[in-house]
Coordinates of C-alpha atoms and ligand atoms in Angstrom, one line a residue:
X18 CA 16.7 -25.7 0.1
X19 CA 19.4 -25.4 -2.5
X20 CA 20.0 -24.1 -6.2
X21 CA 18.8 -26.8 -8.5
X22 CA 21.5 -27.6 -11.4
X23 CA 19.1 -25.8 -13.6
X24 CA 19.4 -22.7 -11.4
X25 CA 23.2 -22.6 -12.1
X26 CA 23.3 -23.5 -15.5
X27 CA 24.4 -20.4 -17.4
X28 CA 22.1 -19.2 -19.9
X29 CA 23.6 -18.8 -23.4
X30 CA 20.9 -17.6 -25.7
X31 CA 20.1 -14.0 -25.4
X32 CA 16.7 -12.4 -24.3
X33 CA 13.7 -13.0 -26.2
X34 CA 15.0 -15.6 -28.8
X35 CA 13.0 -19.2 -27.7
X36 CA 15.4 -21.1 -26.2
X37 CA 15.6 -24.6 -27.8
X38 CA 15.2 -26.4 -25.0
X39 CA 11.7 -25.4 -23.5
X40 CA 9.3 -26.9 -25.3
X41 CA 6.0 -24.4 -24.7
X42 CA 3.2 -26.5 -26.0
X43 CA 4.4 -29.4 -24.2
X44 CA 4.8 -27.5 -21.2
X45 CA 1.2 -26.2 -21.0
X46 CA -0.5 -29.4 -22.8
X47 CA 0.6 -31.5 -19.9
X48 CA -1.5 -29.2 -17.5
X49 CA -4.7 -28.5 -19.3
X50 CA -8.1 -28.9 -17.9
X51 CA -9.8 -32.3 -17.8
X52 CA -13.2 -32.2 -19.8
X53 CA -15.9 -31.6 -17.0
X54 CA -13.7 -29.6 -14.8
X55 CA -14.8 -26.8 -13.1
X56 CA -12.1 -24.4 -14.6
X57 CA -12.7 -22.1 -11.3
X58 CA -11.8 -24.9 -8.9
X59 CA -7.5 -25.0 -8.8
X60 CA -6.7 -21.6 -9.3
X61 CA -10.2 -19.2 -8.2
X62 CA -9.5 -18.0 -12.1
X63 CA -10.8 -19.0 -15.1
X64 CA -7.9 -21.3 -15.6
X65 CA -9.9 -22.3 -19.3
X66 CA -9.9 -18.9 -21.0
X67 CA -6.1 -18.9 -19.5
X68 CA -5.2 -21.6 -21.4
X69 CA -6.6 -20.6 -24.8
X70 CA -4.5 -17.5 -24.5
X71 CA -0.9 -17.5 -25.9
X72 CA 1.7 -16.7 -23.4
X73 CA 3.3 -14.2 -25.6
X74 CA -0.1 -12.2 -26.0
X75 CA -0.1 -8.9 -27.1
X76 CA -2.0 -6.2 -24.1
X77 CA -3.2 -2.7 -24.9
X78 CA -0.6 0.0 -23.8
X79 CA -2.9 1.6 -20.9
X80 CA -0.8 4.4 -20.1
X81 CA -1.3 8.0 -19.6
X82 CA -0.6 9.1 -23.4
X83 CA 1.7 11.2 -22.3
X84 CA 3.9 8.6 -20.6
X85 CA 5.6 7.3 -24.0
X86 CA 7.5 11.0 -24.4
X87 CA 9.3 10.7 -21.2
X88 CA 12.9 9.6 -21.4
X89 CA 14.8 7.8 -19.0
X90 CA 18.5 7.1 -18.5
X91 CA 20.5 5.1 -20.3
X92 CA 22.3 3.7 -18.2
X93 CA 19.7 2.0 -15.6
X94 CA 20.6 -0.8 -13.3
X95 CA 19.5 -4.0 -14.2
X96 CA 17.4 -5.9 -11.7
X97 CA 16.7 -9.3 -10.4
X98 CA 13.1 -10.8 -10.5
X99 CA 11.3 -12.5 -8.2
X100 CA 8.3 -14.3 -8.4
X101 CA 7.2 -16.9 -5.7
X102 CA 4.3 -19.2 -6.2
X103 CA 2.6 -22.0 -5.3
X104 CA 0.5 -24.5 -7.3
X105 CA 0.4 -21.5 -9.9
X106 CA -1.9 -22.2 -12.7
X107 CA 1.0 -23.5 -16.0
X108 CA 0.0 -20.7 -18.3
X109 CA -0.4 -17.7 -16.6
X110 CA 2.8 -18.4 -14.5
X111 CA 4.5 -18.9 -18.2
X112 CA 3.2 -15.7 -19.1
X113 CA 3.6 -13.7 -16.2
X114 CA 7.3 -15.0 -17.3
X115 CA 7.2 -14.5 -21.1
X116 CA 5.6 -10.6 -20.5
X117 CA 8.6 -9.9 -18.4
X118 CA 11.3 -11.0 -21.3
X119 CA 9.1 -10.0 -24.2
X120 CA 8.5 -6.2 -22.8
X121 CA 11.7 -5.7 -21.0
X122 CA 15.0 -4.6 -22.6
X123 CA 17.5 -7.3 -22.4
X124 CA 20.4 -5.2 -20.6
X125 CA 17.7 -4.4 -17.7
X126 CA 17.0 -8.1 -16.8
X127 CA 19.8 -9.5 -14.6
X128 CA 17.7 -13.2 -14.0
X129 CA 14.1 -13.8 -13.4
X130 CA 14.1 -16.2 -10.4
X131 CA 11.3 -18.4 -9.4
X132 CA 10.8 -19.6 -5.8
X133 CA 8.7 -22.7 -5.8
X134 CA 7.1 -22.3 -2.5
X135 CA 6.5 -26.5 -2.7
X136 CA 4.0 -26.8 -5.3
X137 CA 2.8 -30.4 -5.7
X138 CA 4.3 -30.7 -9.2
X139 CA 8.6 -29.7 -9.2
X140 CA 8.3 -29.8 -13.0
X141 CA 6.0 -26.8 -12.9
X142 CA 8.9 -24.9 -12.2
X143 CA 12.2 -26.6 -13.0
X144 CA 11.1 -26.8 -16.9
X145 CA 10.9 -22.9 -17.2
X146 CA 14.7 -23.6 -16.4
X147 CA 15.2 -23.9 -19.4
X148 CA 14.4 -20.5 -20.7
X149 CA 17.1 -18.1 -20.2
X150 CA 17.9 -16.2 -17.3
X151 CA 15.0 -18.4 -15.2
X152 CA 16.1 -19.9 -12.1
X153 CA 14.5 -22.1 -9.8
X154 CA 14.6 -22.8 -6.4
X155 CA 12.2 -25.0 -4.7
X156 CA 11.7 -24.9 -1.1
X157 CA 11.4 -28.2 0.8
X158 CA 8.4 -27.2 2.9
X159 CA 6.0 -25.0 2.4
X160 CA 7.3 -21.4 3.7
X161 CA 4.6 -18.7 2.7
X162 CA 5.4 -15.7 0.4
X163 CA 7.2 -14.0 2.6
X164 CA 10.0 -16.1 3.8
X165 CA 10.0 -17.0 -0.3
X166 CA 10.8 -14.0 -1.3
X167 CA 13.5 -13.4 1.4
X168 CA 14.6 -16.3 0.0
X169 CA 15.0 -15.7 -3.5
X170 CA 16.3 -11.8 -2.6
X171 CA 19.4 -13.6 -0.4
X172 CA 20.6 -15.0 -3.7
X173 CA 19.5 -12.3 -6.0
X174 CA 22.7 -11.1 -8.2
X175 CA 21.4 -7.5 -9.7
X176 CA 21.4 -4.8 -7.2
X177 CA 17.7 -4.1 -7.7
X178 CA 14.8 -6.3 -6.9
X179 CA 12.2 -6.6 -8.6
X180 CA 8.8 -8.4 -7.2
X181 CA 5.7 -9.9 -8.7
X182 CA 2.7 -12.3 -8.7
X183 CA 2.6 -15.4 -10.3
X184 CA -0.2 -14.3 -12.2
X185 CA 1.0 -11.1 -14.2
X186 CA 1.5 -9.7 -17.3
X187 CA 4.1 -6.5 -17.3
X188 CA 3.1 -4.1 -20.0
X189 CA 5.2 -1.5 -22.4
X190 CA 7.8 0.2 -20.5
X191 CA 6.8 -1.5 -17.4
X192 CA 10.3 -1.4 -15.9
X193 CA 12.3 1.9 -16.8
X194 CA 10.5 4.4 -14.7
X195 CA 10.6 2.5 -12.0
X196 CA 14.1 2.0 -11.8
X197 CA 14.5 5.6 -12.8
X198 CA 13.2 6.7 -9.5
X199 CA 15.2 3.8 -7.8
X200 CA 18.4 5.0 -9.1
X201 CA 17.9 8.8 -8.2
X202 CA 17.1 8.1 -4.5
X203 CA 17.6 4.3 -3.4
X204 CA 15.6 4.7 -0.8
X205 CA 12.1 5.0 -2.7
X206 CA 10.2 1.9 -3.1
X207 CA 8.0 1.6 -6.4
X208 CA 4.9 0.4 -7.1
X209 CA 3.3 0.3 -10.9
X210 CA -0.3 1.2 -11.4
X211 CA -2.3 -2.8 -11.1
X212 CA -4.3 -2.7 -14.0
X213 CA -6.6 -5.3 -13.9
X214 CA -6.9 -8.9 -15.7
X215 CA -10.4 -10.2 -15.4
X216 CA -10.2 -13.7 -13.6
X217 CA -13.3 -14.7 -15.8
X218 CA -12.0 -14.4 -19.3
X219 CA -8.8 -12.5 -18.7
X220 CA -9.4 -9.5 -20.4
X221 CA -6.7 -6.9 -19.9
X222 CA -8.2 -4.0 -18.1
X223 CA -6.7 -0.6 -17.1
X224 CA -7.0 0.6 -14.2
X225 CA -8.0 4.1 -12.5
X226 CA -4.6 6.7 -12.1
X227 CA -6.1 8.2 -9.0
X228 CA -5.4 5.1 -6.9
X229 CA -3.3 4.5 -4.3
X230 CA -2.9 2.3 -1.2
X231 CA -5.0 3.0 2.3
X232 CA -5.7 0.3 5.0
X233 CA -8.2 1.2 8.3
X234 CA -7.5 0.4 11.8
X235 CA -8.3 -3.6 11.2
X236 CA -5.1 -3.6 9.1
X237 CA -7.3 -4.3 5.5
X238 CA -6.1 -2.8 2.8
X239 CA -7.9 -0.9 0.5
X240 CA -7.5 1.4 -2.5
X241 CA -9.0 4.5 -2.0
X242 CA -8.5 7.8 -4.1
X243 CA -6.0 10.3 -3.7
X244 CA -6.9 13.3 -1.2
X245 CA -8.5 16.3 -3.6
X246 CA -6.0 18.6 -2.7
X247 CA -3.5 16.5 -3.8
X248 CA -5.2 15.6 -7.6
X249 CA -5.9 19.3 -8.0
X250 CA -2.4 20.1 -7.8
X251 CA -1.3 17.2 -10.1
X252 CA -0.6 19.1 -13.1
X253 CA 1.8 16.2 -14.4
X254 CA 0.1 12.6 -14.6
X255 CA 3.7 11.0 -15.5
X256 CA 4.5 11.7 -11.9
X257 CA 4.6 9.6 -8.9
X258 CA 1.9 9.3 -6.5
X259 CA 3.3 8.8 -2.4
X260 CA 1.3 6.6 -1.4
X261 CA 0.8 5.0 2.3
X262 CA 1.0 1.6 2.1
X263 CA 1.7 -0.7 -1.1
X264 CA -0.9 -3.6 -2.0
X265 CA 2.5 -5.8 -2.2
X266 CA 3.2 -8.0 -4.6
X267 CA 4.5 -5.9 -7.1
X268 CA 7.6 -3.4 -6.7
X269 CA 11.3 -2.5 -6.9
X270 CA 13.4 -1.7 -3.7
X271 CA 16.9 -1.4 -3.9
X272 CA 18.7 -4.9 -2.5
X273 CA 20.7 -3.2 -0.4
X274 CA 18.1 -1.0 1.1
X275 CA 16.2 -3.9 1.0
X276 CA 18.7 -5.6 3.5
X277 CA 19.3 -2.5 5.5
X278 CA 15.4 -2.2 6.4
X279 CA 15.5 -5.7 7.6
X280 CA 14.2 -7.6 4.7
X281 CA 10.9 -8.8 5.9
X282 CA 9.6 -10.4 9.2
X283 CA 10.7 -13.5 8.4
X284 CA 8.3 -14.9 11.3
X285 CA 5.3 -14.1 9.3
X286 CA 3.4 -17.0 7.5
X287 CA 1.7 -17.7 4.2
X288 CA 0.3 -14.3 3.2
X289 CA -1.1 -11.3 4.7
X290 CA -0.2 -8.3 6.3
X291 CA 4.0 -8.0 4.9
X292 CA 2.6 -5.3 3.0
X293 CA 1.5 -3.3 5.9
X294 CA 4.7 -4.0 7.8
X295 CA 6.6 -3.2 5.2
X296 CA 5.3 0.1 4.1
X297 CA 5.5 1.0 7.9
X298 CA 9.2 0.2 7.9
X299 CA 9.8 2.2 4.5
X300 CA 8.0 5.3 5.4
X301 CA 8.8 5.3 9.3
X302 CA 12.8 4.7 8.7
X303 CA 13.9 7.4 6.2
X304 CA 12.9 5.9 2.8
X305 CA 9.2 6.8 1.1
X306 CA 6.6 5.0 -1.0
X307 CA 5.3 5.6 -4.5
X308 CA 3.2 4.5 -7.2
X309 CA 4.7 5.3 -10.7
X310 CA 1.8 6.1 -13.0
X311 CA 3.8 5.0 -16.5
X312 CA 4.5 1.9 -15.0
X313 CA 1.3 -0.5 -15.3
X314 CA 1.6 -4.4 -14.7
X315 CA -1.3 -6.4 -14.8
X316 CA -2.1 -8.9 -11.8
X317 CA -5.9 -11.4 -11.8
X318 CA -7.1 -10.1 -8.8
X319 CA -9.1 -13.2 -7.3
X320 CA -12.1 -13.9 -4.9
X321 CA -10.9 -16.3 -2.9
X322 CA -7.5 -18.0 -2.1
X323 CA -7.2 -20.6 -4.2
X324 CA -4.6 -22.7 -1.9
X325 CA -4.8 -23.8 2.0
X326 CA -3.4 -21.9 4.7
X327 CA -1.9 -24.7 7.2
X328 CA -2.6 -22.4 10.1
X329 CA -6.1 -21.2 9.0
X330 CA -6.5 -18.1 6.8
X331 CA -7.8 -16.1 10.3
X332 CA -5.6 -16.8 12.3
X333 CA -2.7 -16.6 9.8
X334 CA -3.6 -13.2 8.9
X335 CA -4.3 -11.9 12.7
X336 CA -0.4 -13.1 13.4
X337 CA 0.8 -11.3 10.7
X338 CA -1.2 -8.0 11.5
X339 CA -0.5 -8.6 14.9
X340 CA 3.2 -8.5 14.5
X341 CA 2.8 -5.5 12.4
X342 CA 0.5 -3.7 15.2
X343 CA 3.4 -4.9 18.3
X344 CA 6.5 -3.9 16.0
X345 CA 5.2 -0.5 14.3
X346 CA 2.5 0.9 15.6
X347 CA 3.3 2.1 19.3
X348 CA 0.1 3.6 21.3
X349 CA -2.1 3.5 17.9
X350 CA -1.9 -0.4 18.2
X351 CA -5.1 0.4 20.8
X352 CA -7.1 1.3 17.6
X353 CA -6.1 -2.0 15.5
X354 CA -6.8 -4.1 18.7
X355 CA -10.7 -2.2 19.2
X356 CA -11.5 -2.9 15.0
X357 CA -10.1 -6.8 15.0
X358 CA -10.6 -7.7 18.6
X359 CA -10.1 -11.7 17.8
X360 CA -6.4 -10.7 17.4
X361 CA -6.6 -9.9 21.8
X362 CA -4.7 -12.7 23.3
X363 CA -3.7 -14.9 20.2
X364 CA -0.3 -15.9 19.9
X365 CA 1.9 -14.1 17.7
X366 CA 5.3 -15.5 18.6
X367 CA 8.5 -13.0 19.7
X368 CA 8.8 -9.9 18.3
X369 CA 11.9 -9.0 20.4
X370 CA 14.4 -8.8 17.6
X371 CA 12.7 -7.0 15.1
X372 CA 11.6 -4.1 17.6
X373 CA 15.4 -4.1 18.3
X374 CA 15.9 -3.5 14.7
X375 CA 13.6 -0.4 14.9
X376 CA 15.6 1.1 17.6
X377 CA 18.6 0.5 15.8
X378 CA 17.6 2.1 12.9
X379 CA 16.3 4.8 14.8
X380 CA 12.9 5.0 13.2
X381 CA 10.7 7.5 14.0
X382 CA 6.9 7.0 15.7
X383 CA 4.0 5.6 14.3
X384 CA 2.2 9.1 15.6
X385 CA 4.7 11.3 13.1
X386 CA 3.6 8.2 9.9
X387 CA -0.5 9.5 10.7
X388 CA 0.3 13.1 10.7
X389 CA 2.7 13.3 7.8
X390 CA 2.1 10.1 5.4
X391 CA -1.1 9.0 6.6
X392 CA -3.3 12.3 8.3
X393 CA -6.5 11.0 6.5
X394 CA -6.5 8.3 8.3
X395 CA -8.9 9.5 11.0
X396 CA -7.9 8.4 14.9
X397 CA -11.0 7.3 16.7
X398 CA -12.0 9.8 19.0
X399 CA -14.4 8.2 21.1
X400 CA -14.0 10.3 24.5
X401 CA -15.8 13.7 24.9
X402 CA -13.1 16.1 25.9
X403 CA -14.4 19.7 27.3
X404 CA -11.4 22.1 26.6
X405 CA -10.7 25.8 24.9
X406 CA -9.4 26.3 21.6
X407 CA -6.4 28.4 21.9
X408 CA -4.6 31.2 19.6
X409 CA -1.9 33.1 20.9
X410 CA -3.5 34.6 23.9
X411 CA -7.3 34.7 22.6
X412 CA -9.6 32.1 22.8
X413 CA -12.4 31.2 20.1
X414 CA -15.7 32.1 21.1
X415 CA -19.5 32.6 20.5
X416 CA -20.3 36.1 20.5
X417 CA -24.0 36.4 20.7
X418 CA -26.3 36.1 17.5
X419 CA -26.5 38.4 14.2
X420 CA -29.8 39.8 12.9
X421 CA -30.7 36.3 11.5
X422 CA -30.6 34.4 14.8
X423 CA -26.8 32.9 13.9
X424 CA -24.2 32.5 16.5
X425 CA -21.4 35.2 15.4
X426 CA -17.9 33.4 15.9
X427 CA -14.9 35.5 17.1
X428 CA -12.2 35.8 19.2
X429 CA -11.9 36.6 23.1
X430 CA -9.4 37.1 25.4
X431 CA -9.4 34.0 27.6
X432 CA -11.2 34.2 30.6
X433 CA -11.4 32.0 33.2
X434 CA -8.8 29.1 33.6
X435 CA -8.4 26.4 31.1
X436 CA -10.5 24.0 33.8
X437 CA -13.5 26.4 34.4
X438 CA -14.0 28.7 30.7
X439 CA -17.1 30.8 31.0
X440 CA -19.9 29.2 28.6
X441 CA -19.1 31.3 25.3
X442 CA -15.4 29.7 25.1
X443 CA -16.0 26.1 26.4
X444 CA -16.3 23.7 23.6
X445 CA -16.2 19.9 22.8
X446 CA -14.5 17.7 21.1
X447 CA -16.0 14.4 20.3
X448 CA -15.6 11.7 17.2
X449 CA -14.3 14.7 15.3
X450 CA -16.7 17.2 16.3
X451 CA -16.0 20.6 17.7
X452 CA -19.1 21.5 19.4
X453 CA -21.2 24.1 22.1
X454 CA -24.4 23.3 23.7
X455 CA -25.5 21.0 20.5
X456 CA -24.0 23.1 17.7
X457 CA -21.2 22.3 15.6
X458 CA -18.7 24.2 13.9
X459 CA -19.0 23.6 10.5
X460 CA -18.2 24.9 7.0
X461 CA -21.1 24.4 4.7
X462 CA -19.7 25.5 1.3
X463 CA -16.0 25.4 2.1
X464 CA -13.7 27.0 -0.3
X465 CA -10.6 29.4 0.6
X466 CA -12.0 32.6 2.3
X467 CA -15.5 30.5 3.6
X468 CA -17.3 31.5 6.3
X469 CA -17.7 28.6 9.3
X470 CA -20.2 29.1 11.8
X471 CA -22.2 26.9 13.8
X472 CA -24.5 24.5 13.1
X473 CA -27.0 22.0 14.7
X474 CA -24.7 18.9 15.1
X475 CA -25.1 15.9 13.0
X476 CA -22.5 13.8 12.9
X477 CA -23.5 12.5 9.7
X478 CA -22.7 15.7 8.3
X479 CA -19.6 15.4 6.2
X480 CA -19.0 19.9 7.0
X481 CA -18.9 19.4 10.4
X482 CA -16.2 16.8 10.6
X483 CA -12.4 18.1 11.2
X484 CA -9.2 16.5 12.6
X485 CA -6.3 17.9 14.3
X486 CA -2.6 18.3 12.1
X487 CA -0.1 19.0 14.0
X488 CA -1.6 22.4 14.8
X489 CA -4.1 22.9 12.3
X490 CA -7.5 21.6 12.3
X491 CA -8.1 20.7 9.3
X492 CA -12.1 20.0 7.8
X493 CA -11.8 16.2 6.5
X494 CA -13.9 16.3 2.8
X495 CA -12.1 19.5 1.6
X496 CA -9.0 19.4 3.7
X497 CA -8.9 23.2 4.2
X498 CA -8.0 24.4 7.4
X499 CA -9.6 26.8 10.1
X500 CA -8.4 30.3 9.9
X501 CA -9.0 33.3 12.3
X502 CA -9.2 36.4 10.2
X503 CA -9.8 39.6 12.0
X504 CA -13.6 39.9 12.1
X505 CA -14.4 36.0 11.0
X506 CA -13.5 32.3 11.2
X507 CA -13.5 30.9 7.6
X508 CA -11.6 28.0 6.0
X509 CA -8.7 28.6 3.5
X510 CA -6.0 26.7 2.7
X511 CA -3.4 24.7 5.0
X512 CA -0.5 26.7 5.6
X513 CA 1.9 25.5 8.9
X514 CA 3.2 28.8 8.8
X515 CA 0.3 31.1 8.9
X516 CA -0.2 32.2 12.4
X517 CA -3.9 32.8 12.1
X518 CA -4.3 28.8 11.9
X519 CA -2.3 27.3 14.8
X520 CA -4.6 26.1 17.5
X521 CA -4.3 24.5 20.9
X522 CA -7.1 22.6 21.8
X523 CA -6.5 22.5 25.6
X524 CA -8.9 19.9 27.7
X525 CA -10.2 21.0 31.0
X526 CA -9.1 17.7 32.9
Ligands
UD2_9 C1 -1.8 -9.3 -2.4 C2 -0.5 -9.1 -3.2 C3 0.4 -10.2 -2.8 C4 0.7 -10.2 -1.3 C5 -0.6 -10.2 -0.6 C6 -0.5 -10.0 0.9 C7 -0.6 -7.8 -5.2 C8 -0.9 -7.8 -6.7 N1 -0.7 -9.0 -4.6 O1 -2.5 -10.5 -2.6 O2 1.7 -10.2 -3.5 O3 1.5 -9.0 -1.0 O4 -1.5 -9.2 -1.0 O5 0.3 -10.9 1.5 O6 -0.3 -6.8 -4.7 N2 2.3 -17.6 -2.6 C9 3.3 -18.4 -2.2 N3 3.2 -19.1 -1.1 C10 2.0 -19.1 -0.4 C11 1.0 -18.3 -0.8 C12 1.1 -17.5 -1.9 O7 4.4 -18.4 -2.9 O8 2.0 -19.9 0.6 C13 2.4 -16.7 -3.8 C14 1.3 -16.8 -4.8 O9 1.4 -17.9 -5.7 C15 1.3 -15.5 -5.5 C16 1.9 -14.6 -4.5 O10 2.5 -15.4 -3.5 O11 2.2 -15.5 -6.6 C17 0.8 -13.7 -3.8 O12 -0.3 -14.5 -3.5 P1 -1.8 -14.1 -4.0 O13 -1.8 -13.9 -5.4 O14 -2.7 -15.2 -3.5 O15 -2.0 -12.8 -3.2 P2 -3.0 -11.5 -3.7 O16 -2.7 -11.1 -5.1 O17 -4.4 -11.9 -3.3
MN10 MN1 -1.9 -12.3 -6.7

């Protein structure tokens, strides 16, 4: 577990220029695939088409064309790289390495350092030693990526970290506007857009700018497109995107932050599930998480892992989850436990420390990540709850039927008690409906100043389906809220301030 001599060897020759000592061709021809192979079998990639490429190969510039006017300091801290692998195919590890020193100024690079999580073959690493600013460590068992990384960020000498994939390519301007909005705030964590290399012939693909990261209650990650409201009001694409949760290989956290937050849960194994736990951490104590859409790196997104898990890929991703769930997400943990129920009673190992660690960062609840990071993520609601839904001192109600036979919605003082409404103001609430005697409010066409009335229920109806913010409640596809005006309830735009759509849903019981 130590620096190899090659790791502390300075490096003389400057960026870029081939170091005389690395000799490329001989590098990769000692790797290539035996005649007969199956070129999917080592690496779940095409490892063939890999091969043929050059490891300096030019990619198309997939940014936003507005992205090459922006300007960004001149003076920008330089970062550290990391990249952990194991039994990494020889030529897209190479040029995963190449990319970085080819498309990055010089000044910006502190050291690109590799953490050979025990790949059968030393040389795989120690060799790219020899081009400057790479360093290799090699750990002496294998560790996973997570404990890899922690490993190479405890020796890291540039105060900004820098993660990818062993299996990357970083594209024009790749770095700068991420460590732009690094060095304005250090407590933003960055992510580039992923474009895409195809793992069959390793085309370089972009990828869609109205991406970020989402997960459901299994703790399975997803991309999923940015809310509506949100990418109507996107007039600037060179902007960040927040996004909940980061895929995880690639970013840039500040070290120090980095070290503050607790690094990573250094109890997790393999792979899986760090990228939850950290975007939790991020969000939940003081710091926030965006995707920088002039930033693209490209990653070969795979099938399949192409290397064991010594634990089992199941179980090693229900321990990591689990930890996540037991750390970070308090009451809500219910909801991961009900969508993965093989995680119930598996072992997980002690998560006493790091829950310490929350407290002493004083890191606020999972419930305040859902309702201000995360409110699209909808919270099972499996109950049927009878209540009245509140405003001021009125209650909403049906108020008999117009001319053609539709229930006329309005407001009432509240009769009754909370526990015993009269008929007109009682309502349920049930897996996101809001209903009376079989009808549903809903909002057919909404748009700001829409009428919502009622409406046999259907729960597959996408108009019918709302969710409580704070005190709005808001309707899920167009994420306008409900809004009393004097003579109607319509839908119009969220607004925490505007009287007229604070609520209290009260339950009877
Ligand atoms: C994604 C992330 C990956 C990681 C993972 C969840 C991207 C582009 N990739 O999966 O970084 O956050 O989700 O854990 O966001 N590795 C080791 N030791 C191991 C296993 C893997 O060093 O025991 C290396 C591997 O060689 C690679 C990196 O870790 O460089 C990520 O592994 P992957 O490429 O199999 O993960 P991926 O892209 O499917
Ligand atoms: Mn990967």
């Amino acid at each position: 577990m130590s620096l190899t001599k090659h790791c502390l060897a300075a490096s003389p020759s400057v960026t870029g220029t081939p170091s005389k000592g690395f000799d490329e061709k001989a590098y990769l021809a000692a790797k290539q695939l035996r005649a007969g192979e199956d070129p999917y079998r080592q690496h779940a990639f095409n490892q063939l088409e890999s091969d043929k490429l050059s490891p300096d190969r030019p990619i198309r510039d997939t940014r936003h064309y507005s992205c090459p006017s922006v300007s960004y300091s001149l003076d920008l801290p330089a970062t550290s790289v990391i990249i952990t692998f194991h039994n990494e195919a020889r030529s897209t590890l190479l040029r995963t390495v190449k990319s970085v020193l080819n498309r990055t100024p010089a000044n910006l690079i502190q050291e690109i350092i590799l953490v050979d999580d025990f790949s059968s073959d030393p040389e795989d690493c120690l060799l790219l030693t020899r081009i400057p600013k790479v360093k290799c460590l090699r750990n002496d068992r294998r560790e996973g990526l997570i404990r890899s990384r922690v490993r190479g960020a405890d020796v890291a000498a540039a105060a900004v970290l820098t993660f990818l994939d062993s299996h990357c390519e970083v594209n024009t301007e790749w770095l700068q506007p991420m460590l732009q909005r690094v060095k304005e705030d250090h407590t933003r964590v960055v992510s580039p857009i992923i474009d895409v290399i195809s793992l069959d012939n390793f085309a370089y693909l972009a990828a869609s700018a109205d991406l970020r990261g989402g997960f459901d209650w299994s703790l399975h990650f997803k991309w999923e497109q940015i809310p509506l409201e949100q990418k109507m009001s996107r007039t600037d694409p060179t902007r960040p995107i927040r996004t909940p949760v980061i895929a995880g290989g690639i970013f840039v956290i500040d070290k120090s932050w980095f070290n503050h937050l607790g690094k990573y849960d250094a109890q997790m194994d393999i792979w899986g599930g760090e990228n939850f736990e950290l975007s939790f951490r991020v969000w939940m104590c003081g710091g926030s998480l965006e995707i920088v859409p002039c930033s693209r790196v490209g990653h070969v997104f795979r099938k399949r892992h192409p290397y064991n898990f010594p634990e089992g890929n199941a179980l090693t991703y229900i321990r990591n989850t689990k930890r996540t769930a037991e750390v970070w997400m308090d009451e809500y943990k219910q909801y991961y436990y009900e969508a993965r129920p093989s995680a119930i009673g598996k072992a997980f190992g002690s998560v006493a420390t790091r829950i310490e660690q929350r407290k002493k960062m004083n890191c606020k609840s999972f419930r305040w990540y859902l309702e201000n990071v995360y409110p699209e993520l909808t919270v099972p609601e499996k109950e049927v709850l009878p209540g009245i839904i509140k405003q001021g001192v009125n209650c909403l109600e049906s108020q008999g039927q117009d001319t053609a036979g539709d229930t006329l919605l309005g407001m009432g003082i509240c009769r009754g008690s909370a526990k015993n409404p009269p008929a007109a103001q009682a309502w349920l609430f049930s897996d996101h409906l809001i209903q009376q005697q079989g009808k549903c409010l809903a909002a057919a066409f909404p748009s700001p100043g829409a009428l919502v009335a009622l409406q046999v229920c259907n729960p597959k109806e996408g108009s019918q389906k709302w969710r409580r913010k704070g005190s709005l409640i808001q309707q899920s596809v167009s994420g306008l809220c409900l809004e009393m005006q004097p003579a109607q309830l319509v839908t119009n735009k969220c607004q925490a301030d505007t009287p007229a759509q604070q609520w209290q849903l009260l339950p009877h019981s």
